[in-house]
XYZ file of C-alpha atoms in Angstrom:
750
model
C 21.001 47.144 20.226
C 21.244 50.740 19.072
C 18.233 52.774 20.273
C 15.796 53.582 17.479
C 17.647 51.522 14.866
C 17.227 47.962 13.654
C 20.917 47.256 14.189
C 22.996 45.521 16.796
C 26.697 45.530 17.657
C 28.395 42.537 19.273
C 31.851 42.818 20.781
C 33.502 39.536 21.663
C 36.718 37.687 21.054
C 37.204 35.440 18.078
C 36.313 31.844 18.983
C 37.435 28.487 17.763
C 35.752 25.460 19.312
C 38.806 24.893 21.519
C 39.001 28.484 22.768
C 35.264 28.634 23.395
C 35.445 25.433 25.456
C 38.350 26.845 27.467
C 36.528 30.116 28.247
C 33.051 28.719 28.917
C 32.580 25.837 31.298
C 29.914 23.334 30.316
C 27.364 21.752 32.614
C 28.071 18.094 33.201
C 25.176 15.904 32.180
C 25.022 12.218 32.869
C 24.219 10.318 29.699
C 21.859 7.423 30.268
C 22.937 4.083 28.870
C 20.651 1.482 27.337
C 20.724 -0.337 30.667
C 19.561 2.833 32.465
C 16.653 3.232 30.083
C 15.745 -0.436 30.475
C 15.782 -0.174 34.290
C 13.669 2.973 34.154
C 11.187 1.242 31.850
C 10.766 -1.631 34.327
C 10.599 0.586 37.401
C 7.129 1.051 38.857
C 5.857 3.349 41.597
C 2.483 4.744 42.609
C 2.704 7.782 40.350
C 3.726 5.756 37.314
C 0.991 3.194 37.967
C -1.574 6.010 38.152
C -0.309 7.548 34.898
C -0.386 4.141 33.218
C -3.975 3.603 34.299
C -5.004 7.058 33.049
C -3.164 6.439 29.801
C -4.800 3.041 29.271
C -8.272 4.361 30.133
C -8.455 7.911 28.727
C -12.152 8.008 29.580
C -11.142 8.727 33.197
C -9.363 11.925 32.169
C -12.174 13.536 30.196
C -14.998 12.251 32.397
C -13.491 14.179 35.329
C -13.861 17.442 33.409
C -17.186 16.623 31.744
C -19.595 19.589 31.954
C -23.029 18.007 32.050
C -25.058 21.223 31.650
C -23.016 22.518 28.700
C -22.070 19.347 26.872
C -24.757 16.720 27.415
C -27.408 18.227 25.103
C -24.798 18.744 22.367
C -23.604 15.155 22.713
C -27.180 13.841 22.500
C -27.963 15.813 19.328
C -24.633 14.789 17.812
C -25.075 11.148 18.815
C -28.513 10.851 17.220
C -27.396 12.570 13.997
C -24.232 10.486 13.760
C -26.138 7.294 14.567
C -28.528 7.785 11.649
C -25.601 8.379 9.290
C -23.747 5.383 10.773
C -26.718 3.091 10.034
C -26.822 4.149 6.404
C -23.038 4.031 5.907
C -22.831 0.672 7.680
C -25.253 -0.815 5.174
C -23.618 0.936 2.201
C -19.979 0.255 3.018
C -20.736 -3.375 3.746
C -21.345 -3.812 0.031
C -17.708 -2.812 -0.553
C -16.636 -5.702 1.678
C -18.783 -8.132 -0.377
C -20.786 -9.070 2.724
C -24.531 -9.086 3.519
C -25.512 -5.476 4.378
C -26.597 -6.024 7.987
C -23.063 -6.940 9.054
C -22.187 -3.296 8.510
C -24.457 -2.491 11.451
C -22.306 -4.752 13.634
C -19.202 -2.776 12.588
C -20.932 0.466 13.525
C -21.710 -0.849 17.022
C -19.145 -3.178 18.632
C -15.907 -1.240 17.906
C -17.512 1.994 19.139
C -18.152 0.481 22.591
C -14.484 -0.412 23.146
C -13.181 2.839 21.681
C -15.422 4.752 24.092
C -13.262 3.478 26.963
C -9.820 3.261 25.333
C -9.692 5.987 22.668
C -8.004 9.356 23.193
C -9.895 11.291 20.496
C -13.166 12.861 21.602
C -14.527 13.635 18.147
C -13.898 10.872 15.605
C -16.731 8.498 14.765
C -15.457 4.919 14.814
C -16.898 2.405 12.371
C -16.686 1.294 8.721
C -14.253 3.143 6.475
C -14.735 2.683 2.703
C -11.059 2.138 1.859
C -10.712 -0.573 4.511
C -13.990 -2.144 3.409
C -12.710 -2.321 -0.154
C -9.430 -3.909 0.978
C -11.402 -6.462 3.008
C -13.621 -7.114 0.007
C -10.625 -7.909 -2.188
C -9.464 -10.549 0.305
C -12.985 -11.936 0.718
C -13.502 -12.349 -3.033
C -10.045 -13.924 -3.380
C -10.769 -16.642 -0.824
C -14.505 -16.989 -1.578
C -15.014 -15.943 -5.219
C -18.444 -15.378 -6.772
C -17.667 -17.959 -9.420
C -15.732 -21.121 -8.661
C -14.845 -23.036 -5.512
C -13.589 -21.283 -2.358
C -10.077 -21.654 -0.995
C -9.169 -24.941 0.640
C -9.801 -23.953 4.266
C -11.077 -26.449 6.797
C -13.353 -23.946 8.527
C -15.414 -23.484 5.330
C -16.934 -26.969 5.505
C -20.690 -26.915 5.888
C -20.984 -23.117 5.544
C -22.905 -21.124 2.958
C -21.100 -18.595 0.764
C -22.220 -15.683 2.940
C -21.106 -17.459 6.110
C -17.743 -18.270 4.537
C -17.254 -14.626 3.608
C -18.237 -13.463 7.076
C -15.713 -15.917 8.554
C -12.982 -14.531 6.282
C -13.817 -10.899 7.097
C -14.048 -11.452 10.859
C -10.864 -13.539 11.002
C -9.017 -10.940 8.935
C -10.321 -8.195 11.241
C -9.180 -10.175 14.278
C -5.685 -10.428 12.788
C -5.665 -6.689 11.990
C -6.633 -6.003 15.597
C -3.839 -8.219 16.919
C -1.299 -6.346 14.780
C -2.559 -2.939 15.904
C -2.644 -3.999 19.552
C 0.886 -5.417 19.322
C 2.201 -2.210 17.737
C 0.529 -0.155 20.445
C 1.968 -2.254 23.267
C 5.415 -2.107 21.660
C 5.109 1.705 21.401
C 5.655 1.843 17.645
C 2.920 4.321 16.832
C 5.547 6.405 15.075
C 5.312 4.115 12.014
C 2.391 6.201 10.789
C 4.816 9.102 10.347
C 6.256 7.281 7.325
C 2.921 7.750 5.554
C 3.146 11.344 4.394
C 0.085 13.454 3.606
C 1.041 13.244 -0.060
C 1.168 9.449 -0.011
C -2.141 9.172 1.877
C -3.750 11.609 -0.556
C -2.636 9.608 -3.600
C -3.628 6.330 -1.945
C -7.111 7.469 -0.923
C -7.718 8.963 -4.380
C -6.902 5.594 -5.952
C -9.116 3.890 -3.370
C -11.945 6.251 -4.350
C -11.547 5.151 -7.975
C -11.736 1.500 -6.907
C -14.815 2.218 -4.787
C -16.473 4.065 -7.676
C -15.942 1.150 -10.047
C -17.076 -1.395 -7.446
C -20.401 0.457 -7.018
C -21.171 0.661 -10.733
C -22.717 -2.811 -10.648
C -25.303 -1.602 -8.112
C -25.914 1.667 -9.948
C -26.466 -0.169 -13.247
C -28.205 -3.210 -11.742
C -25.687 -5.682 -13.168
C -24.342 -8.949 -11.825
C -20.559 -8.602 -11.780
C -18.351 -11.148 -9.994
C -15.857 -9.783 -7.494
C -12.277 -9.720 -8.808
C -9.141 -9.153 -6.757
C -5.431 -8.783 -7.502
C -3.469 -6.660 -9.990
C -5.489 -5.114 -12.835
C -8.733 -6.135 -11.116
C -10.177 -2.702 -11.873
C -9.527 -3.141 -15.604
C -11.104 -6.609 -15.630
C -14.137 -5.339 -13.704
C -14.661 -2.485 -16.169
C -14.353 -4.938 -19.052
C -17.135 -7.108 -17.612
C -19.329 -4.062 -16.941
C -18.944 -2.771 -20.521
C -19.692 -6.247 -21.917
C -22.927 -6.347 -19.906
C -23.887 -2.702 -20.351
C -26.871 -3.654 -22.528
C -28.402 -5.484 -19.553
C -28.543 -2.310 -17.436
C -31.613 -1.950 -15.214
C -33.066 1.451 -16.092
C -34.934 1.736 -12.792
C -31.706 1.342 -10.826
C -30.015 3.990 -12.966
C -32.871 6.490 -12.516
C -33.047 5.934 -8.743
C -29.278 6.312 -8.421
C -29.141 9.499 -10.493
C -31.969 11.117 -8.533
C -30.339 10.194 -5.207
C -26.889 11.413 -6.298
C -28.160 14.742 -7.676
C -30.301 15.572 -4.644
C -27.697 14.481 -2.093
C -24.939 16.356 -3.920
C -26.929 19.596 -4.082
C -27.964 19.489 -0.422
C -24.422 18.639 0.680
C -23.161 21.684 -1.207
C -25.792 23.806 0.526
C -24.704 22.352 3.862
C -21.127 23.447 3.151
C -22.103 26.932 2.008
C -24.615 27.568 4.802
C -22.893 25.755 7.660
C -22.497 29.005 9.581
C -26.275 29.587 9.478
C -27.564 26.035 9.944
C -27.739 24.671 13.516
C -26.634 21.284 12.147
C -26.157 19.804 8.654
C -29.263 18.496 6.933
C -29.031 14.645 7.065
C -29.978 14.361 3.429
C -28.638 10.805 3.005
C -30.946 9.587 5.760
C -33.901 11.517 4.375
C -33.440 10.220 0.834
C -32.893 6.686 2.099
C -36.185 6.763 4.030
C -38.010 8.173 0.990
C -36.464 5.605 -1.377
C -37.253 2.813 1.045
C -40.900 3.897 1.298
C -41.323 4.330 -2.470
C -39.692 0.949 -3.139
C -42.050 -0.734 -0.678
C -45.149 1.065 -1.973
C -44.526 0.327 -5.658
C -42.879 -3.079 -5.091
C -39.759 -2.225 -7.105
C -38.226 -5.654 -6.510
C -41.062 -7.511 -8.259
C -42.102 -4.956 -10.874
C -38.645 -3.774 -12.028
C -36.353 -6.580 -10.871
C -34.083 -4.347 -8.824
C -31.913 -5.807 -6.073
C -32.864 -4.774 -2.527
C -31.227 -5.167 0.873
C -33.571 -8.006 1.738
C -34.020 -9.817 5.002
C -32.266 -8.240 7.983
C -32.238 -10.560 11.007
C -33.093 -8.990 14.325
C -30.591 -9.160 17.173
C -26.947 -10.085 17.322
C -25.294 -13.367 16.493
C -23.275 -15.370 19.056
C -19.514 -14.726 19.205
C -17.263 -16.697 16.897
C -13.598 -17.682 17.109
C -11.311 -16.721 14.215
C -9.935 -19.329 11.848
C -6.169 -19.888 12.050
C -5.983 -21.115 8.439
C -7.375 -17.758 7.316
C -4.666 -16.044 9.396
C -2.032 -17.786 7.285
C -3.790 -16.865 4.035
C -4.331 -13.195 4.882
C -1.288 -12.167 6.970
C 0.263 -10.230 4.074
C -2.911 -8.216 3.406
C -3.646 -7.644 7.113
C -0.575 -5.538 7.828
C -1.281 -2.728 5.310
C -4.896 -2.716 6.515
C -3.709 -2.236 10.099
C -1.478 0.633 9.030
C -4.020 2.323 6.744
C -6.873 2.039 9.246
C -4.786 3.550 12.016
C -3.162 6.206 9.805
C -6.471 7.589 8.548
C -8.080 7.587 11.992
C -5.026 9.171 13.607
C -4.854 11.886 10.929
C -8.505 12.842 11.445
C -8.141 12.669 15.243
C -5.089 14.925 15.073
C -7.017 17.580 13.138
C -9.808 17.698 15.717
C -7.431 17.557 18.682
C -5.641 20.664 17.404
C -8.928 22.405 16.717
C -10.313 21.703 20.205
C -7.028 21.948 22.124
C -6.418 18.527 23.627
C -3.776 15.878 23.085
C -4.010 12.420 21.562
C -1.621 9.511 22.021
C -0.685 7.550 18.895
C 0.283 4.410 20.799
C -2.929 4.465 22.840
C -4.908 4.924 19.622
C -3.287 1.766 18.280
C -4.271 -0.087 21.431
C -7.813 1.281 21.218
C -8.321 0.293 17.575
C -6.615 -3.051 18.102
C -8.886 -3.927 21.023
C -11.943 -2.586 19.139
C -11.249 -4.742 16.106
C -10.523 -7.843 18.183
C -13.749 -7.401 20.147
C -15.783 -6.569 17.043
C -14.364 -9.485 15.049
C -15.537 -11.848 17.764
C -19.108 -10.700 16.979
C -18.697 -10.901 13.173
C -17.978 -7.237 12.447
C -15.241 -6.182 10.057
C -12.277 -3.811 10.460
C -13.159 -0.363 11.795
C -11.475 2.987 11.398
C -13.245 6.303 10.875
C -15.125 7.729 7.917
C -14.305 11.374 7.263
C -17.881 12.393 6.548
C -19.275 10.625 9.624
C -16.660 12.207 11.896
C -17.461 15.601 10.376
C -21.131 15.086 11.246
C -20.279 14.156 14.836
C -18.065 17.219 15.284
C -20.152 19.750 13.368
C -23.401 18.836 15.179
C -21.817 19.802 18.488
C -20.275 16.566 19.735
C -17.945 17.239 22.652
C -16.852 13.750 23.767
C -17.213 10.088 22.867
C -20.564 10.088 24.659
C -21.858 11.191 21.252
C -20.185 8.120 19.769
C -21.765 5.891 22.404
C -25.209 7.336 21.660
C -24.657 6.759 17.923
C -23.907 3.111 18.733
C -27.177 2.942 20.695
C -29.077 4.249 17.640
C -27.437 1.522 15.539
C -28.377 -1.046 18.190
C -32.005 0.076 18.131
C -32.105 -0.352 14.360
C -30.495 -3.780 14.634
C -32.802 -5.036 17.390
C -36.126 -3.408 16.521
C -36.558 -1.538 13.235
C -34.165 -3.233 10.845
C -37.041 -4.883 8.981
C -38.120 -1.452 7.721
C -34.953 -1.278 5.600
C -35.591 -4.566 3.793
C -37.133 -2.959 0.636
C -34.258 -0.474 0.312
C -32.677 -0.758 -3.190
C -28.955 -1.492 -3.173
C -28.569 1.124 -5.904
C -29.491 3.743 -3.279
C -26.650 2.562 -1.073
C -24.296 2.604 -4.059
C -25.375 6.150 -4.925
C -24.772 7.311 -1.339
C -21.294 5.758 -1.397
C -20.402 7.445 -4.687
C -21.593 10.889 -3.554
C -19.462 10.613 -0.426
C -16.390 10.004 -2.615
C -16.353 13.618 -3.759
C -13.783 14.728 -1.180
C -11.358 11.933 -2.016
C -11.747 12.259 -5.781
C -11.234 16.022 -5.682
C -7.757 15.446 -4.275
C -6.678 15.161 -7.930
C -6.569 18.966 -7.846
C -3.493 18.677 -5.616
C -1.374 17.419 -8.525
C -0.784 20.765 -10.342
C -0.004 22.456 -7.030
C 2.469 19.732 -6.055
C 4.117 19.849 -9.477
C 4.707 23.585 -9.160
C 5.826 23.512 -5.531
C 7.564 20.161 -4.971
C 8.101 17.772 -7.876
C 9.386 14.823 -5.779
C 6.201 14.967 -3.700
C 4.190 15.067 -6.914
C 5.998 11.940 -8.136
C 5.143 10.194 -4.850
C 1.473 11.155 -5.266
C 1.295 9.966 -8.876
C 3.238 6.743 -8.244
C 1.063 5.830 -5.263
C -2.174 6.639 -7.060
C -1.331 4.894 -10.338
C 0.156 1.822 -8.634
C -2.845 1.528 -6.307
C -5.281 1.787 -9.219
C -3.642 -0.850 -11.383
C -1.891 -3.159 -8.898
C -4.436 -3.063 -6.089
C -4.484 -1.127 -2.846
C -2.100 -3.373 -0.886
C 0.627 -3.467 -3.545
C -0.008 0.177 -4.412
C 0.581 1.235 -0.821
C 3.849 -0.717 -0.794
C 4.931 0.905 -4.072
C 4.027 4.358 -2.792
C 5.915 3.834 0.446
C 8.942 2.619 -1.516
C 8.867 5.634 -3.844
C 8.482 7.961 -0.862
C 11.475 6.472 0.953
C 13.523 6.554 -2.256
C 12.684 10.249 -2.707
C 13.814 10.974 0.847
C 17.048 9.026 0.340
C 17.730 10.754 -2.972
C 17.199 14.184 -1.438
C 19.702 13.322 1.282
C 22.052 11.569 -1.147
C 22.109 14.435 -3.657
C 21.665 17.647 -1.628
C 22.005 21.103 -3.109
C 25.551 21.997 -2.133
C 26.632 25.609 -2.558
C 29.570 28.008 -2.368
C 28.894 30.862 0.029
C 30.061 34.450 0.017
C 29.882 37.300 2.496
C 27.084 39.833 2.120
C 28.898 43.156 2.317
C 28.432 45.079 5.513
C 27.227 42.050 7.489
C 28.436 38.851 9.110
C 25.936 36.961 6.946
C 26.928 34.406 4.305
C 24.692 33.269 1.453
C 24.936 31.397 -1.838
C 27.198 33.463 -4.088
C 24.908 32.836 -7.081
C 21.938 34.555 -5.450
C 23.361 37.973 -4.540
C 25.166 40.832 -6.267
C 26.759 42.815 -3.451
C 29.067 40.108 -2.096
C 32.656 39.865 -0.925
C 34.963 36.872 -1.493
C 38.552 37.163 -0.200
C 41.229 35.871 -2.549
C 42.216 32.272 -1.881
C 39.238 31.483 0.365
C 36.292 29.212 -0.432
C 33.243 28.514 1.724
C 31.488 25.227 0.956
C 28.129 24.244 2.442
C 26.411 20.835 2.411
C 22.798 21.028 3.652
C 22.264 17.416 4.712
C 23.676 14.632 6.872
C 26.836 13.013 5.525
C 26.617 9.242 5.390
C 27.729 6.247 3.361
C 25.376 7.000 0.445
C 26.403 10.618 -0.185
C 30.057 10.817 0.898
C 31.221 10.322 -2.715
C 28.762 12.998 -3.869
C 30.097 15.311 -1.162
C 33.659 14.759 -2.360
C 32.693 15.305 -6.014
C 30.905 18.577 -5.268
C 33.765 19.735 -3.057
C 36.272 19.103 -5.852
C 34.040 21.073 -8.242
C 33.841 23.942 -5.760
C 37.598 24.256 -5.158
C 38.397 23.786 -8.844
C 41.032 21.034 -8.572
C 41.429 17.420 -7.525
C 43.665 17.464 -4.426
C 44.795 13.853 -4.855
C 45.858 14.469 -8.455
C 47.722 17.648 -7.428
C 49.419 15.809 -4.551
C 50.612 13.034 -6.837
C 51.903 15.561 -9.366
C 53.809 17.399 -6.646
C 55.344 14.219 -5.251
C 56.394 13.188 -8.758
C 57.963 16.618 -9.220
C 59.849 16.350 -5.906
C 61.031 12.883 -6.846
C 62.311 14.148 -10.209
C 64.000 17.244 -8.718
C 65.746 15.070 -6.133
C 66.878 12.712 -8.904
C 68.194 15.572 -11.081
C 70.040 17.094 -8.140
C 71.665 13.750 -7.421
C 72.796 13.405 -11.048
C 74.077 16.970 -11.114
C 71.755 18.009 -13.935
C 70.156 20.530 -11.576
C 71.807 22.918 -9.130
C 70.596 25.230 -6.374
C 71.837 28.819 -6.449
C 70.851 32.058 -4.799
C 68.569 32.656 -7.761
C 66.887 29.268 -7.387
C 67.235 26.059 -9.350
C 69.352 26.248 -12.499
C 69.962 23.753 -15.267
C 73.542 22.461 -15.075
C 73.210 20.226 -18.133
C 73.520 21.282 -21.746
C 70.828 18.903 -22.896
C 67.176 19.676 -22.265
C 65.641 18.000 -19.226
C 62.473 16.029 -19.655
C 59.983 14.967 -17.013
C 60.237 11.225 -16.429
C 57.276 8.949 -15.971
C 58.558 7.023 -12.968
C 55.615 5.032 -11.652
C 57.533 2.996 -9.058
C 56.282 3.116 -5.459
C 52.942 4.600 -6.533
C 51.659 4.405 -2.928
C 54.268 6.937 -1.834
C 52.737 9.512 -4.164
C 49.682 9.748 -1.854
C 51.794 10.578 1.211
C 52.559 14.129 2.395
C 55.196 15.865 0.291
C 58.642 15.275 1.791
C 61.191 18.081 1.216
C 64.115 16.402 3.009
C 67.397 16.272 1.064
C 66.224 19.376 -0.842
C 67.975 22.705 -0.282
C 64.641 24.576 0.113
C 60.912 24.198 0.074
C 59.384 24.443 -3.351
C 57.055 27.301 -4.229
C 54.434 25.442 -6.231
C 52.943 28.614 -7.677
C 56.282 29.693 -9.174
C 57.899 28.378 -12.372
C 59.448 24.957 -11.773
C 62.748 23.753 -13.263
C 63.318 21.014 -15.818
C 60.043 21.669 -17.626
C 58.140 20.236 -14.668
C 54.458 21.084 -14.765
C 52.267 20.940 -11.665
C 48.694 22.323 -11.474
C 48.573 25.638 -9.642
C 46.489 25.871 -6.470
C 45.290 29.404 -5.776
C 43.322 28.315 -2.734
C 44.932 28.645 0.698
C 41.861 28.276 2.957
C 38.694 26.199 2.713
C 35.774 26.629 5.121
C 33.254 23.784 5.412
C 29.900 24.914 6.771
C 28.494 22.014 8.811
C 25.508 23.925 10.228
C 23.035 21.642 8.412
C 24.940 18.382 8.999
C 22.926 16.477 11.593
C 24.943 13.261 11.715
C 27.956 11.414 10.305
C 28.284 7.662 10.071
C 31.510 5.648 10.138
C 31.802 5.471 6.343
C 31.390 9.239 6.134
C 34.022 9.756 8.846
C 36.554 7.743 6.878
C 35.730 9.452 3.579
C 35.759 12.917 5.185
C 39.111 12.315 6.878
C 40.645 11.085 3.607
C 39.380 14.154 1.743
C 40.619 16.547 4.419
C 44.056 14.930 4.445
C 44.341 15.250 0.668
C 43.560 18.966 0.900
C 45.897 19.530 3.839
C 48.721 17.781 1.988
C 48.425 20.263 -0.871
C 48.771 23.101 1.671
C 45.100 24.075 1.900
C 44.049 25.044 5.410
C 40.745 23.479 6.445
C 38.206 25.112 8.769
C 34.971 23.411 9.820
C 32.337 25.706 11.301
C 29.031 25.415 13.180
C 29.558 21.715 13.804
C 27.030 20.097 16.121
C 28.419 19.342 19.588
C 27.421 15.693 19.401
C 29.117 15.264 16.021
C 32.266 16.844 17.435
C 32.158 14.462 20.382
C 31.706 11.549 17.994
C 34.786 12.659 16.045
C 36.808 12.552 19.272
C 35.378 9.164 20.240
C 36.178 7.681 16.816
C 39.827 8.867 16.840
C 39.166 11.196 13.931
C 42.021 13.542 14.821
C 45.734 12.900 14.272
C 48.901 14.851 13.400
C 47.338 16.274 10.240
C 43.628 16.606 11.059
C 43.562 18.722 14.218
C 40.732 19.827 16.541
C 41.899 23.422 16.090
C 40.331 23.503 12.626
C 36.838 23.690 14.187
C 35.386 27.167 14.705
C 32.238 28.306 16.420
C 30.759 30.315 13.546
C 31.528 30.949 9.915
C 32.415 34.578 10.605
C 34.884 33.567 13.326
C 36.688 31.344 10.851
C 36.709 34.054 8.187
C 38.168 36.684 10.522
C 40.800 34.197 11.643
C 41.775 33.547 8.018
C 41.961 37.251 7.188
C 44.200 37.890 10.178
C 46.413 34.969 9.206
C 46.483 35.874 5.488
C 46.280 39.668 5.270
C 47.163 39.486 1.587
C 43.652 38.088 0.998
C 42.189 41.517 1.796
C 44.159 43.398 -0.840
C 41.438 44.749 -3.066
C 41.251 45.643 -6.693
C 40.345 49.169 -7.765
C 36.599 48.633 -7.550
C 36.965 47.416 -3.964
C 38.628 50.615 -2.739
C 35.690 51.519 -0.601
C 34.286 48.756 1.568
C 31.129 49.674 3.415
C 31.527 47.221 6.247
C 33.202 47.718 9.579
C 34.084 44.889 11.925
C 34.110 45.354 15.670
C 36.482 42.998 17.491
C 37.077 42.677 21.202
C 40.748 42.231 21.973
C 41.303 40.484 25.326
C 42.985 42.812 27.784
C 42.209 45.868 25.686
C 39.302 48.100 24.819
C 36.857 48.065 21.959
C 38.035 49.387 18.655
C 36.283 49.575 15.344
C 38.207 48.920 12.183
C 36.978 51.505 9.765
C 36.232 50.848 6.132
C 39.794 51.644 5.023
C 41.518 49.413 7.602
C 43.892 47.129 5.761
C 43.192 43.985 7.802
C 39.561 42.929 7.603
C 37.689 44.664 4.857
C 34.108 43.417 4.777
């Protein structure tokens, strides 16, 4: 580094991969085989057993560092606040699952207890999540519809409609828990990485639309049967519009008042969160007021509105899942397991980064799997985390899952002692609370213009996921979105933006020649870059783009040359052509015509054979006997493999064929910045032979360019406007001293 200047000078010898390996000894590293990994996985010692126990019970880790004086008060305040919200959301979200409201209280209690011991996040609030509730509701209404007989399941005999629906929801939740637990044990928590933020955003926006439509019947006071399957949203809207004249005005007024007040106070909470000690629990306040007013004025009798009704005190005995329901719901259970975990893990990851601790995706799967299995045994439905409830737990000062445990205790108190006070609560109030809490998910629509401007493929994924989920249902929509996302990834890798590079004058930097003005391109040299892995799906694209870059088809040129050699040999044999000191001359009086001899077509793809000819043919000179062969002005081609992360077998074969075609038309190939593991794979797969040699690999692009310019000094002969080159190149010559080639040096003008 030159003092006081943002410049550096490096003096070293020019390196190919072979010369670098010879001069720099590598450290030997033993590569573990699959058997080694398997043995290590089964090996157990005291340290590993301790780590496994700490991993399986994360509560041990954070309880050891729990600061009672600093954290306990915050956890108590947070637990009480979150518990009140959990009670309300449990009742409200249960309507989405088409179940009696009090079962939502079970889902806000049982899963929290298990997650307290097994979960790695200290801030998320476990319990009902509206998207999961809606997905459960679609399965419940499919097997136990509002109108018509239920599905033919043995376990339904002798049960009321509500009991049948509870059996479906709990059995489905049990199956979801088994899937999550199995994925956690098998260490496949990485599957959530395939759900991009864009896909989740589009999916949750569509889910918000479904939730909005599903709550309209409570807002309007209408009786609308539950519909599931593709286009269910359209059919539901059709029924609502047909019955719109039967709207209960009291329900509408109550809902509008609740939504306006809750929305305004929530906005104030957001704007004044730095000044408020904790957010105002406006949903709880409005619910208490609405409940009291409904009881005082007897809304159920006077206005015919639908209320929560009887809430039994205490918990029901555990219940085994139904295996017939497992068979009926296996297809829907898997996306629920993925969505529930993905949303919870995303929220947990945000808070873990904010508060500087780590979470384990596989342990989270185990925690949610065990929570859902345990909860399903006591008739709760699938749990995840609601964004708003988790925000309350974190923003009110919650430090650990002790706040979650206290929220579960609040829910338990309501269930065991004061649940009867909520019996006069209008269902329209719960529907209004649900709709207001959809604001965050619905406002994700604003992402679309941004995505369209910044990344159109991501925008397509968002739109495809959202539209498919709205019209086909959430389960099929998620599958469609995942398919579109994977297709977009494949297409980006299959059709990468290949480019031809050029040297930026005065530097050893190479960039796309289309993007810069002050560039230098030696005559007869091309630099081609492919910014993606090369595999079976894009090897043909790679070849096509390479042919476009060099400006000729090497196989066509090779065949033309071999045809020309065949004809020249034939004319020499007949005596129509003779070799003199001035070159080939026509010894026949009649004009010679190029023949179209197509025999032995396979031989035309072999290297050009000059045996039996008096000299090698200069293909860029005029050829005798009216023979025409495409000129090739290229003598060196550099392939920049810096962005190539892997090659598969199909790509190896296609690459080798392409390189051989270029070599056979006398184009020298140089591959630069190739990953060490790819280079080792080329050796292991017998990639190299008499034509494709390891010496074509160079350490950097600039090394290859300097090598070419030393080998082909004619490439540096400049035109008049290149008389003054501003770049100097410093090269270290082994056994000698440093010397700087000035701007007028004839060898390497850069």
